[in-house]
Short mmCIF file of C-alpha atoms and ligand atoms in Angstrom, two decimals:
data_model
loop_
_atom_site.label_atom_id
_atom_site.label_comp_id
_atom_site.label_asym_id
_atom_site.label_seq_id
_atom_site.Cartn_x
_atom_site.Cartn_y
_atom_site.Cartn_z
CA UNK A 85 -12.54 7.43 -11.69
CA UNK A 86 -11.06 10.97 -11.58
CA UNK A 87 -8.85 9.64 -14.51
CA UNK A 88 -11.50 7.97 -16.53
CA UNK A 89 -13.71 11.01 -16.72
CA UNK A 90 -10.64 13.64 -17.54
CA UNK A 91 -9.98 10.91 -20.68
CA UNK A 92 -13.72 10.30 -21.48
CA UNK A 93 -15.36 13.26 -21.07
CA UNK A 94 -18.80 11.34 -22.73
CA UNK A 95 -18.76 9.27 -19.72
CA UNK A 96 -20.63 10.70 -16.85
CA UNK A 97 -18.78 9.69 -13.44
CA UNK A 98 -20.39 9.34 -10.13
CA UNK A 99 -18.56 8.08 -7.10
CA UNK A 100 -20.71 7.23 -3.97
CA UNK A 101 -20.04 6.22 -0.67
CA UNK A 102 -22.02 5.82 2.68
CA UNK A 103 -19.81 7.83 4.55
CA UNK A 104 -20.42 11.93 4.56
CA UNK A 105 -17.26 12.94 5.31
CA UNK A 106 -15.53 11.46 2.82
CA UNK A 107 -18.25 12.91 0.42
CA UNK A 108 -17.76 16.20 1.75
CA UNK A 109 -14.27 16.01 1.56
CA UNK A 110 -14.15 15.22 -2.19
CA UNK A 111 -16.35 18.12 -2.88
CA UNK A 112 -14.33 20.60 -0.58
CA UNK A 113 -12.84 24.22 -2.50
CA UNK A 114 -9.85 23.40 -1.01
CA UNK A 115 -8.08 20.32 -2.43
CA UNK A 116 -5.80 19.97 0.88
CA UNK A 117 -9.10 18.22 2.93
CA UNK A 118 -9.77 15.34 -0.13
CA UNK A 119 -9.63 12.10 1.84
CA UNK A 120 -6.14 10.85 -0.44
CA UNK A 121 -3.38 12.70 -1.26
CA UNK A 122 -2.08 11.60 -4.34
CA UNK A 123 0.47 13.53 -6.84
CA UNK A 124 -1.77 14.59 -9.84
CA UNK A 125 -4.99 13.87 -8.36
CA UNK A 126 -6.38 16.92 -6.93
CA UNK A 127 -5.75 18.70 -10.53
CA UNK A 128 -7.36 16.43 -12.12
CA UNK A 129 -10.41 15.83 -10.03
CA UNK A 130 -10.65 20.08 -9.82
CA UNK A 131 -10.40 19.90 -13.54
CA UNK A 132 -13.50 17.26 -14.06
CA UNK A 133 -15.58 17.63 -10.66
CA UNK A 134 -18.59 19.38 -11.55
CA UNK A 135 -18.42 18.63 -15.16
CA UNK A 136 -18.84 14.68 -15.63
CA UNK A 137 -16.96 14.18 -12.63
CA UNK A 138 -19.46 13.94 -9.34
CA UNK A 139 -19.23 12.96 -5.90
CA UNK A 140 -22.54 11.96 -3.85
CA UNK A 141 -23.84 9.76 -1.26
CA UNK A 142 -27.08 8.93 -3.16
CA UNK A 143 -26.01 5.46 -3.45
CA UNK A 144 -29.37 4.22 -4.69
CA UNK A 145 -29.57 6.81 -6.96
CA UNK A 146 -26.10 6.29 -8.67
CA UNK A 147 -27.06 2.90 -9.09
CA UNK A 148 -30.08 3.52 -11.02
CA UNK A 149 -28.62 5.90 -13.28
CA UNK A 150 -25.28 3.65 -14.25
CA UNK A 151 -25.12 1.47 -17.03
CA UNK A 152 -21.83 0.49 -15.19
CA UNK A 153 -20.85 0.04 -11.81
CA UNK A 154 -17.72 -0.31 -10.60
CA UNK A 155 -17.30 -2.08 -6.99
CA UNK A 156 -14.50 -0.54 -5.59
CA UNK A 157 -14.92 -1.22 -1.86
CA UNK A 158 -12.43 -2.58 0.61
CA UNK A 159 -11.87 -6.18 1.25
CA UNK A 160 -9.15 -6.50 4.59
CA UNK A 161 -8.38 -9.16 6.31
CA UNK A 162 -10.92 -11.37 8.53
CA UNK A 163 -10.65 -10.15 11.61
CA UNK A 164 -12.96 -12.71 13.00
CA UNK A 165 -15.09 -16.26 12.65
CA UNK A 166 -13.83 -18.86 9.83
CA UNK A 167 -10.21 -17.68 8.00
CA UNK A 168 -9.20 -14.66 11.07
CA UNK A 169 -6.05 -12.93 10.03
CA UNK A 170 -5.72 -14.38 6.44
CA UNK A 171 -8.59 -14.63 3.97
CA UNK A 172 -10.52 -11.15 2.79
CA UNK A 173 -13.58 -10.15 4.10
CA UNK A 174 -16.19 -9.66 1.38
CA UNK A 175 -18.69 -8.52 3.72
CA UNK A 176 -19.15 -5.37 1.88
CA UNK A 177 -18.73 -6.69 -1.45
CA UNK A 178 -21.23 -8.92 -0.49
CA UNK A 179 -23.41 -5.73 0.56
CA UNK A 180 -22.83 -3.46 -2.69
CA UNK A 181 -24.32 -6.63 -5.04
CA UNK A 182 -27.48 -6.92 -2.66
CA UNK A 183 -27.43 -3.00 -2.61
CA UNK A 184 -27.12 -2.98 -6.98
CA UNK A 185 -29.91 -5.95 -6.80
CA UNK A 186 -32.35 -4.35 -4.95
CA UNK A 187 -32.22 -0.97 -6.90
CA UNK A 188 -31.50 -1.92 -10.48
CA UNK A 189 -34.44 -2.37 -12.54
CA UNK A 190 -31.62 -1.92 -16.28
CA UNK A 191 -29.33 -4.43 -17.20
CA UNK A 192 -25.64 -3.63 -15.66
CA UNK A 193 -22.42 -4.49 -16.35
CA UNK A 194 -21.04 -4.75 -12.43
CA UNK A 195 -17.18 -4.55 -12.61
CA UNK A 196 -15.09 -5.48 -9.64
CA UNK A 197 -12.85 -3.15 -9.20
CA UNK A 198 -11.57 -4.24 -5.49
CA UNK A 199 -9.03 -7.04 -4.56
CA UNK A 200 -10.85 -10.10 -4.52
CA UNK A 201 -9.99 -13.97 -3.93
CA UNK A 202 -10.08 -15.82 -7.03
CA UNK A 203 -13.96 -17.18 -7.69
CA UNK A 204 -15.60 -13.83 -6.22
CA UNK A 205 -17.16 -12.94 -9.72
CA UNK A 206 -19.46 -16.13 -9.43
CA UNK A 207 -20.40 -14.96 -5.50
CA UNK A 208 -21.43 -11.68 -6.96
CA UNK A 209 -23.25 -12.76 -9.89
CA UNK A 210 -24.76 -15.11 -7.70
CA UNK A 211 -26.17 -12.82 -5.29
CA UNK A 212 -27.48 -10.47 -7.66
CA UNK A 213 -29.16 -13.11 -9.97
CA UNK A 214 -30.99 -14.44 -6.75
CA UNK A 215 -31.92 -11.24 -5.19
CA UNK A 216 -32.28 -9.19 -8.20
CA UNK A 217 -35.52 -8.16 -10.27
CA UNK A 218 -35.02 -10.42 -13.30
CA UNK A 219 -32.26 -7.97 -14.80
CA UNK A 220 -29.42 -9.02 -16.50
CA UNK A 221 -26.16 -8.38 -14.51
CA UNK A 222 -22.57 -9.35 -16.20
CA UNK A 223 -20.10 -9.16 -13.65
CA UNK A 224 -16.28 -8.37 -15.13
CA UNK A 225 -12.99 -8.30 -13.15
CA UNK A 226 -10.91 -5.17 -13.56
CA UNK A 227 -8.08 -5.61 -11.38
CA UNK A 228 -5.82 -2.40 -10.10
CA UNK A 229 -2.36 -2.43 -10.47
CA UNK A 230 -1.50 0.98 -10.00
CA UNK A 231 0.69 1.65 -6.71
CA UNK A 232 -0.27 4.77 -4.57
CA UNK A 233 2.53 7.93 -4.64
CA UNK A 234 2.45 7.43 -8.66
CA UNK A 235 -1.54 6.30 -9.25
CA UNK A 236 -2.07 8.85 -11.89
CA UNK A 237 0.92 8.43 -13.62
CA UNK A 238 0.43 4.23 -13.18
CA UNK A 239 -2.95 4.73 -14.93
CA UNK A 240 -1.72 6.90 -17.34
CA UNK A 241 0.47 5.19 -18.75
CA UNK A 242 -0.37 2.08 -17.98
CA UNK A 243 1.73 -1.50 -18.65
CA UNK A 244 -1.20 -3.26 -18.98
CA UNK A 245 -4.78 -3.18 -18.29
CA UNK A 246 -6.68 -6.53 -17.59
CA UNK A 247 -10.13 -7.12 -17.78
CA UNK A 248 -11.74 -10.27 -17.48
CA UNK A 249 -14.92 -11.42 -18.37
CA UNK A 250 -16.77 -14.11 -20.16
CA UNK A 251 -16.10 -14.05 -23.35
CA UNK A 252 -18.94 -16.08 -24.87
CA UNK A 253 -21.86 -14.64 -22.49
CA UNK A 254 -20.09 -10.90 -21.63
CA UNK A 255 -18.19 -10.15 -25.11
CA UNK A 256 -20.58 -6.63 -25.48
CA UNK A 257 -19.98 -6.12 -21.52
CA UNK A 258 -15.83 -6.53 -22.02
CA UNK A 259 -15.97 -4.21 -24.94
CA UNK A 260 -17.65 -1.52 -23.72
CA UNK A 261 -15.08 -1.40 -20.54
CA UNK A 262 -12.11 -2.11 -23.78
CA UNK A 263 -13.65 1.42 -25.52
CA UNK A 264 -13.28 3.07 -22.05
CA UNK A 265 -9.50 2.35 -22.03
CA UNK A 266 -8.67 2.32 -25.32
CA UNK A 267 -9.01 5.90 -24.77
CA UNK A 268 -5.73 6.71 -23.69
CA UNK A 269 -4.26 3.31 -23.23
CA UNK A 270 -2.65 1.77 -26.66
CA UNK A 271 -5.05 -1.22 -27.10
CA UNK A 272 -2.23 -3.98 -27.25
CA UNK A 273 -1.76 -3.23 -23.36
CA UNK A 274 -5.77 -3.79 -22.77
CA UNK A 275 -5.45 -7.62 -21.94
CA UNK A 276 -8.75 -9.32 -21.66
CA UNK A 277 -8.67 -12.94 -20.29
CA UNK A 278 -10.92 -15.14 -18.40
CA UNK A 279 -12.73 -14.00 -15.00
CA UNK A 280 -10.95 -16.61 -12.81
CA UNK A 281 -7.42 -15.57 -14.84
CA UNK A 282 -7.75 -12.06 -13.85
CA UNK A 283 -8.70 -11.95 -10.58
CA UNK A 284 -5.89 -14.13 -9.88
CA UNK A 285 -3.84 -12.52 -12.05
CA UNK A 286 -3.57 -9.32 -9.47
CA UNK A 287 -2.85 -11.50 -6.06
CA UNK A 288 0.48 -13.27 -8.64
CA UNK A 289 1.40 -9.79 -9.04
CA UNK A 290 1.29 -8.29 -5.37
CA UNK A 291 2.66 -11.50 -4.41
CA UNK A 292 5.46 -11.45 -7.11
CA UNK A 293 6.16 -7.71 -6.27
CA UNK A 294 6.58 -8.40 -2.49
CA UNK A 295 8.53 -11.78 -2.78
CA UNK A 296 10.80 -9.67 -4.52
CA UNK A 297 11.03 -7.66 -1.86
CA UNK A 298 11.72 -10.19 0.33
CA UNK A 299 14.29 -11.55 -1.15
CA UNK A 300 16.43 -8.59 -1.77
CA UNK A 301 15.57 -8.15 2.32
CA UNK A 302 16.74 -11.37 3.09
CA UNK A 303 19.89 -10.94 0.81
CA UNK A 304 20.69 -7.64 3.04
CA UNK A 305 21.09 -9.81 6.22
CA UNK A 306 23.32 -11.91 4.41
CA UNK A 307 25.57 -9.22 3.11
CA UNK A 308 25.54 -7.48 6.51
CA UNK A 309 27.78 -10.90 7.82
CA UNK A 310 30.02 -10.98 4.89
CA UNK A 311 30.73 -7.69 3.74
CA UNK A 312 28.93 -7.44 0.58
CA UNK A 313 27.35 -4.55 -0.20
CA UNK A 314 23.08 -5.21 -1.48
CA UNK A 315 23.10 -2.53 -3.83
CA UNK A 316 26.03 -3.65 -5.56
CA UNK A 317 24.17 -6.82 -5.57
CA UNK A 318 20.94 -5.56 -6.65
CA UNK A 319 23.21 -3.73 -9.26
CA UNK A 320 24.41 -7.18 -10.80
CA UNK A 321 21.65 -8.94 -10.92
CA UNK A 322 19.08 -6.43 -12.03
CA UNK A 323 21.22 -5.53 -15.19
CA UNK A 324 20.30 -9.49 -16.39
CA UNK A 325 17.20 -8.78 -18.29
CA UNK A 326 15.89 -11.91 -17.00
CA UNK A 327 15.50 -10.47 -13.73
CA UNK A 328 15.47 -6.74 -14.47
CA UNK A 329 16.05 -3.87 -11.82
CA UNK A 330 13.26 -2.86 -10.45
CA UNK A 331 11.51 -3.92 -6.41
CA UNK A 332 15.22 -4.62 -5.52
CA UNK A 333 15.26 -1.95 -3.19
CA UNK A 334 16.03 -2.63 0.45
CA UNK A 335 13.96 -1.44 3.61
CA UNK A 336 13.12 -2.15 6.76
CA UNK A 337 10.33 -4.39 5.66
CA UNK A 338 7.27 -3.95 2.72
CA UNK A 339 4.34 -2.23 3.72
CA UNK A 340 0.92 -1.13 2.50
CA UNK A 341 -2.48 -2.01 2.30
CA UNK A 342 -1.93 -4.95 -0.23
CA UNK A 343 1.12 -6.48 -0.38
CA UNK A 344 0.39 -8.61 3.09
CA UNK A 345 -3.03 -9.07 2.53
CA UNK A 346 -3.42 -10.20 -0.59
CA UNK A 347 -0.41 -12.93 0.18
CA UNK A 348 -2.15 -14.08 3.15
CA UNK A 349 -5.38 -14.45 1.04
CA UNK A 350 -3.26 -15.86 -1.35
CA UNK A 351 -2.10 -18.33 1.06
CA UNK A 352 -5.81 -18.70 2.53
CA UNK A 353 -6.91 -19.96 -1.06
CA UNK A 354 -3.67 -22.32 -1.57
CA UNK A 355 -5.14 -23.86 2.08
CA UNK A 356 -8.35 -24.22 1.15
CA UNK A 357 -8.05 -26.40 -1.99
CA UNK A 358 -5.39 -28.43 0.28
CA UNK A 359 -2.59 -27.32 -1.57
CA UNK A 360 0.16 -26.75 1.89
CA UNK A 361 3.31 -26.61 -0.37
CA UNK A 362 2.02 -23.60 -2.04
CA UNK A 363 0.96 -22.10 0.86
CA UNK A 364 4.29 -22.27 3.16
CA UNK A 365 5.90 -21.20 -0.05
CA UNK A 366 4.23 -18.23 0.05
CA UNK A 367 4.42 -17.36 3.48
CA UNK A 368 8.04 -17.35 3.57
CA UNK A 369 7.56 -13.94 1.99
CA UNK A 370 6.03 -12.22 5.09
CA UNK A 371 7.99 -14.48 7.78
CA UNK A 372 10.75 -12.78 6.26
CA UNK A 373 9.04 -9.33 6.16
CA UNK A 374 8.37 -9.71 9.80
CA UNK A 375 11.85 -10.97 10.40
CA UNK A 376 13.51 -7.72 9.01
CA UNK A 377 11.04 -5.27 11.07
CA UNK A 378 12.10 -6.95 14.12
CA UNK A 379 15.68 -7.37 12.84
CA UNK A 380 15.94 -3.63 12.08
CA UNK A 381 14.36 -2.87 15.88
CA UNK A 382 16.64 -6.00 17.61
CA UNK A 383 19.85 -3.56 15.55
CA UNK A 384 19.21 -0.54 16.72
CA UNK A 385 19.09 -1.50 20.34
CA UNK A 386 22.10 -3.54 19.98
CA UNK A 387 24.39 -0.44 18.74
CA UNK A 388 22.67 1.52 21.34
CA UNK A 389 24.42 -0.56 24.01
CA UNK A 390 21.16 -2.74 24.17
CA UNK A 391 19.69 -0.03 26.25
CA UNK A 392 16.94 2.34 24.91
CA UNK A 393 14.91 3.42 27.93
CA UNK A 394 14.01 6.68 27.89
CA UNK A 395 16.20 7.43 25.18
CA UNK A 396 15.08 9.39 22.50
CA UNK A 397 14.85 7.50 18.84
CA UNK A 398 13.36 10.10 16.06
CA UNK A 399 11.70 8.06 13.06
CA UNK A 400 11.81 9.49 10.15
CA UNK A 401 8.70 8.46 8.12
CA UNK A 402 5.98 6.93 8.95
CA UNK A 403 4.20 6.37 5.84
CA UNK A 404 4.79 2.98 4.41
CA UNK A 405 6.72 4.88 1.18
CA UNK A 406 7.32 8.35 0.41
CA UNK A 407 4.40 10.16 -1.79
CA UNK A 408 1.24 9.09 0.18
CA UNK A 409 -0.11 9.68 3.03
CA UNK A 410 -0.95 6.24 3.90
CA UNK A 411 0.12 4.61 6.96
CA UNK A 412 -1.12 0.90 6.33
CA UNK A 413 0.81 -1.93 7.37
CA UNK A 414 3.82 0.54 7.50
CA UNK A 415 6.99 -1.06 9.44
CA UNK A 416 6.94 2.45 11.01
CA UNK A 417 4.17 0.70 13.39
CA UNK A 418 6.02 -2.38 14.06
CA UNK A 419 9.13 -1.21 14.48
CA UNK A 420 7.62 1.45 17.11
CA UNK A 421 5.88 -1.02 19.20
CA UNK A 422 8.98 -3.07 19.31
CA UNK A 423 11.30 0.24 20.59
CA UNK A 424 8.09 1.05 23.10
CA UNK A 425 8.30 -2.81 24.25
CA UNK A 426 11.59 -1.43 25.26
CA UNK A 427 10.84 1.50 26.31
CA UNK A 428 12.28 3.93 23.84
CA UNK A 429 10.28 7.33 23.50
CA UNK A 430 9.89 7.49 20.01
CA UNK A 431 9.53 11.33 18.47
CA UNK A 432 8.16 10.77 14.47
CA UNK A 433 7.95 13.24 11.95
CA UNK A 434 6.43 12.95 8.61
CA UNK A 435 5.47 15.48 5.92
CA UNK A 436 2.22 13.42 5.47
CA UNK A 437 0.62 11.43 8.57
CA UNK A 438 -0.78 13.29 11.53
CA UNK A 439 -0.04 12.09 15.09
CA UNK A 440 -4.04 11.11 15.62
CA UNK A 441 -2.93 8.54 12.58
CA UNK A 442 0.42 7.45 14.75
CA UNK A 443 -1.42 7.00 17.49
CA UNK A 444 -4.12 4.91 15.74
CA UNK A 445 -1.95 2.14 13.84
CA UNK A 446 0.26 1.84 17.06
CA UNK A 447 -3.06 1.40 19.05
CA UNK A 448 -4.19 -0.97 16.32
CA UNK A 449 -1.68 -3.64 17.36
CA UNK A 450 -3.03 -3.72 21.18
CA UNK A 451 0.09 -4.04 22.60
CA UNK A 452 -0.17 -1.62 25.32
CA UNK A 453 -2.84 0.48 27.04
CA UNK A 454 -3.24 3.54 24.74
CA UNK A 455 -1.84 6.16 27.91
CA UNK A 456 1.35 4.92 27.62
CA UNK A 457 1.68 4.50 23.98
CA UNK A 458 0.20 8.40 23.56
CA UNK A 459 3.81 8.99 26.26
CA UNK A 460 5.87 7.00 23.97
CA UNK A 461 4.76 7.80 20.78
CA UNK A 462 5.02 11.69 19.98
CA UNK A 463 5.12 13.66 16.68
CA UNK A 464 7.33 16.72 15.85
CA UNK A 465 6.25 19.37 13.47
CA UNK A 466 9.58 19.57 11.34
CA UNK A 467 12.48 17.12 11.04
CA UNK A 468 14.60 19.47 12.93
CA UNK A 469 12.13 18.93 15.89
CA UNK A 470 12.10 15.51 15.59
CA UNK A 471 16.05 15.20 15.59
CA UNK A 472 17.05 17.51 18.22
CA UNK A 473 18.07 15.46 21.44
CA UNK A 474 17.69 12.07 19.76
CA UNK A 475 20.52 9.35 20.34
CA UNK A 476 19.56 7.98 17.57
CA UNK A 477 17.41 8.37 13.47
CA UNK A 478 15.67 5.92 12.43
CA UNK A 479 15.28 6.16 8.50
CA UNK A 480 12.32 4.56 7.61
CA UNK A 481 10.35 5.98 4.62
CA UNK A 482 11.96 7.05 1.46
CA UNK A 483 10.83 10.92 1.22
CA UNK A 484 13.55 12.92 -1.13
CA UNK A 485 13.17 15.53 1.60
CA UNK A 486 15.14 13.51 4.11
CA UNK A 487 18.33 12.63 1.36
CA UNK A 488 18.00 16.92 1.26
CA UNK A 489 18.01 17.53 4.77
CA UNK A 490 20.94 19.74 6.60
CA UNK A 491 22.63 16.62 8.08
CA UNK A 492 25.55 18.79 9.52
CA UNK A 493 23.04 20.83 11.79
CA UNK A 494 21.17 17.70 12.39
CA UNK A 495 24.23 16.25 13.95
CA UNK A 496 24.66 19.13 16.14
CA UNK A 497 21.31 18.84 17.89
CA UNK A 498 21.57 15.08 18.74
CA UNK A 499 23.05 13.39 22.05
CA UNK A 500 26.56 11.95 20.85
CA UNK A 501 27.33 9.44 19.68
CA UNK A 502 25.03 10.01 17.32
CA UNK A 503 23.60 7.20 15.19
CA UNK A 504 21.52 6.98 12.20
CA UNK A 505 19.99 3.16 11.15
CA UNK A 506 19.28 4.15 7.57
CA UNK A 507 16.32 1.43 6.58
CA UNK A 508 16.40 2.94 2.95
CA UNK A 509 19.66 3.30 2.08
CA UNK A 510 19.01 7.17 1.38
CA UNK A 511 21.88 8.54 2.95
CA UNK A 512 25.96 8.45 1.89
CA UNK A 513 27.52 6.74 4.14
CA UNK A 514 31.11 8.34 3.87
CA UNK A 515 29.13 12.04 4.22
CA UNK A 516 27.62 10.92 7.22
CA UNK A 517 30.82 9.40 8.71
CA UNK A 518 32.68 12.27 7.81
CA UNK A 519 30.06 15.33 9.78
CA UNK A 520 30.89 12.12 12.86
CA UNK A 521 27.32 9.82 12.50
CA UNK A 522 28.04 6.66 13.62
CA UNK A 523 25.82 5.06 10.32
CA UNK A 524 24.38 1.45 10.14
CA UNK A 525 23.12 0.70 6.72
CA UNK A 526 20.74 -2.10 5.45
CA UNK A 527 22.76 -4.96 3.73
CA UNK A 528 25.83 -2.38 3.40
C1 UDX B 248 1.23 -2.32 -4.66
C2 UDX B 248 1.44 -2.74 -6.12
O1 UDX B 248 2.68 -2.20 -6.59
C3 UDX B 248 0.28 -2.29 -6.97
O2 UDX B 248 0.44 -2.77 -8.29
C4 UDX B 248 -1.00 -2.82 -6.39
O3 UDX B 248 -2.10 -2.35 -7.14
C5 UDX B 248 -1.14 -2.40 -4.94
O4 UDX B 248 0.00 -2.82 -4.20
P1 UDX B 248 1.53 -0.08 -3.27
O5 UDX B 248 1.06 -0.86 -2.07
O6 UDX B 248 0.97 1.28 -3.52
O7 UDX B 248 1.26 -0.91 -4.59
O8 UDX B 248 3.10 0.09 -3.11
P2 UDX B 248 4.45 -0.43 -3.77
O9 UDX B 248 5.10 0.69 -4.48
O10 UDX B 248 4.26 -1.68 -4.53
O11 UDX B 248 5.33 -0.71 -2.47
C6 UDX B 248 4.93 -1.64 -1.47
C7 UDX B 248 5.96 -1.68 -0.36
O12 UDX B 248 7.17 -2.28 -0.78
C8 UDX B 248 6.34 -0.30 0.18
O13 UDX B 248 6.47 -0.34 1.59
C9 UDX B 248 7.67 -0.04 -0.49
O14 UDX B 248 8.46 0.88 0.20
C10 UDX B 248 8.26 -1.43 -0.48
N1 UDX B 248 9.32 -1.62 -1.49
C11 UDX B 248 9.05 -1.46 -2.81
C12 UDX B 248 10.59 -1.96 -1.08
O15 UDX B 248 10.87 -2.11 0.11
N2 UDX B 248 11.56 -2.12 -2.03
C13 UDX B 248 11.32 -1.98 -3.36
O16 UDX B 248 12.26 -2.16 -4.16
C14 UDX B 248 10.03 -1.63 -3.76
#
């Protein structure tokens, strides 16, 4: 939104939400308390905020002032009842449409913004044509594909944008949305397609995206028995333009808020219409993802003569990739509770998540009482702190500040031998042989 009204400054933006805080927190002076930290944001939302940019919790009152709305709520997992632990939860989708019924008394164009499972369009235009006062809703898709650590930039210059709509009943409705774009986006990359097209056009890509992932993960394991090295792999083969080189990164596993849930949804929907193949294709991509979480945890205690009691293991990272501060599905979390399963005392440090967030995911899992994973679980202030009487790093999000860090004085603060189990393949390994690291790569 903070994008659309610096580019259309015509357009008057309001973004609502329930919650206070998060209100207050966009309109703070001081651009360190906004809720998301996000390279390029806080310019541009100082820039626009005030101006046609405007953050409120008058929900009811937004509503009846748009001509557009866009839904841009969260849809997790189930965590309960019918589909637990695969399919989305639409419960507040479900409540924004009876919310935009109850208030509209104008025709709206209602676009839906969040990650939804292909078919949601006809729930919400079925909700507000039943609950609604006679108005006239058109309900488009407008999936996100911009990643978080480069969303501006994403938007900005963006590969595509996709909007889907009906293009016999909502052709006015996709157009206005088109004008919105087209003004800073070249309109050959504004795709408009069907509703159904679209909205499963964004669970194909997160799936694609992470399968990729996956498979350069599963290639590591493979070169780590014979000797090959994965980024002279991922070299090779992303040089054939078929495949191209980008997502053929290594790490200890994909995280983030979408990449798992919008495969298991994925896999939810290929269920549902009976369709198993598809499904158990699909879920090879996050067996594998939880295979190299646990294989990077089941390493580390191996080199560390299978005994990390007590022993001190600094993580550096906990964000699930460098740039944000988001913690979500990070394998920061999982790879924690394994070490704390074995009673490592895990000291993290990362320029971007608190500790009351560390504590939180790790709690999340409900592995342990929260005591003893508050004793096992600390956070350090600096990477220094984090290091100094650790037997071992654990490398596990790719911030440039780590590949810039003072290895050498690292070194000297940690219990020899010293090891570092680089997860990103950040670090040279002859440099860190050489200042006496004993270094375990991924897939190298
Ligand atoms: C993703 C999609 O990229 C975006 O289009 C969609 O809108 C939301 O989901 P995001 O979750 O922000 O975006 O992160 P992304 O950059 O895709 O990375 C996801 C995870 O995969 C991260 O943990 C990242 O570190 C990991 N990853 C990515 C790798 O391990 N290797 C790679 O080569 C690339």
């Amino acid at each position: 939104m903070a994008v659309i009204a610096a580019r259309c400054p015509e357009w008057r933006v309001t973004v609502v939400d329930n919650n206070a805080d998060r209100i207050a927190a966009w309109n703070a002076d001081d651009p360190s308390q906004f809720p998301v930290y996000e390279p390029g944001l806080a310019e541009l939302v100082l820039a626009t905020r005030g101006r046609n940019l405007f953050f409120s919790t008058d929900v009811e009152a937004a509503i009846a002032a748009a001509g557009l709305i866009f839904i841009s709520v969260n849809t997790p997992t189930k965590t309960y009842g019918m589909g637990k632990g695969m399919a989305a939860d639409l419960k507040f989708i479900e409540s924004c449409a009876r919310t935009i019924a109850a208030v509209a008394k104008e025709d709206k164009i209602i676009v839906e913004k969040s990650t939804v499972p292909v078919r949601t369009a006809a729930t919400i235009k079925e909700i507000l044509d039943h609950t609604g006062s006679g108005t006239n809703f058109q309900v488009l898709s407008n999936p996100e594909f911009l990643a978080e650590g480069t969303a501006i930039e994403d938007l900005l210059h963006a590969d595509r944008i996709l909007i889907g709509g009906d293009m016999k009943r909502d052709a006015a409705a996709v157009q206005v949305l088109v004008d919105i774009y087209a003004h800073w986006v070249p309109r050959e990359r504004i795709l408009t397609a069907n509703v159904w097209s679209s909205e499963l056009s964004k669970l194909t890509a997160n799936a694609f995206l992470a399968q990729r992932v996956s498979s350069i993960n599963a290639m590591a394991e493979l070169c780590e028995k014979t000797h090959a090295d994965v980024r002279e792999v991922a070299r090779a083969i992303g040089m054939d333009s078929r495949i191209g080189p980008k997502f053929l990164e290594v790490s200890a596993g994909f995280g983030g808020s979408c990449f798992q849930k919008d495969i298991l949804n994925l896999i939810y929907i290929a269920r549902s219409y009976g369709l198993s193949e598809v499904a158990e294709y699909w879920e090879q991509v996050i067996r594998l993802n939880d295979h190299q979480r646990a294989r990077f945890a089941r390493k580390l205690v191996a080199a560390l003569f299978n005994n990390v009691a007590d022993k001190k293991i600094a993580f550096l990272g906990w964000a699930f990739k460098k740039d944000t501060n988001d913690s979500r599905e990070s394998s920061a979390i999982y790879i924690a509770d394994y070490l704390i399963h074995e009673r490592a005392r895990i000291c993290a440090y990362d320029p971007k998540v608190t500790s009351e967030q560390m504590w939180t995911d790790l709690n999340a899992l409900d592995s342990r009482p929260a005591e003893i994973n508050a004793e096992h679980l600390t956070a350090a202030a600096s990477l220094d702190a984090a290091c100094t009487d650790a037997h071992a790093v654990a490398l596990l999000t790719d911030w440039d500040q780590f590949k810039e860090a003072d290895w050498r004085s690292i070194y000297e603060r940690m219990v020899k031998p010293a090891f570092i189990f680089d997860g990103r393949n950040l670090l040279d390994r002859s440099e860190m042989e050489a200042i006496g690291f004993i270094y375990h790569g991924t897939g190298c």
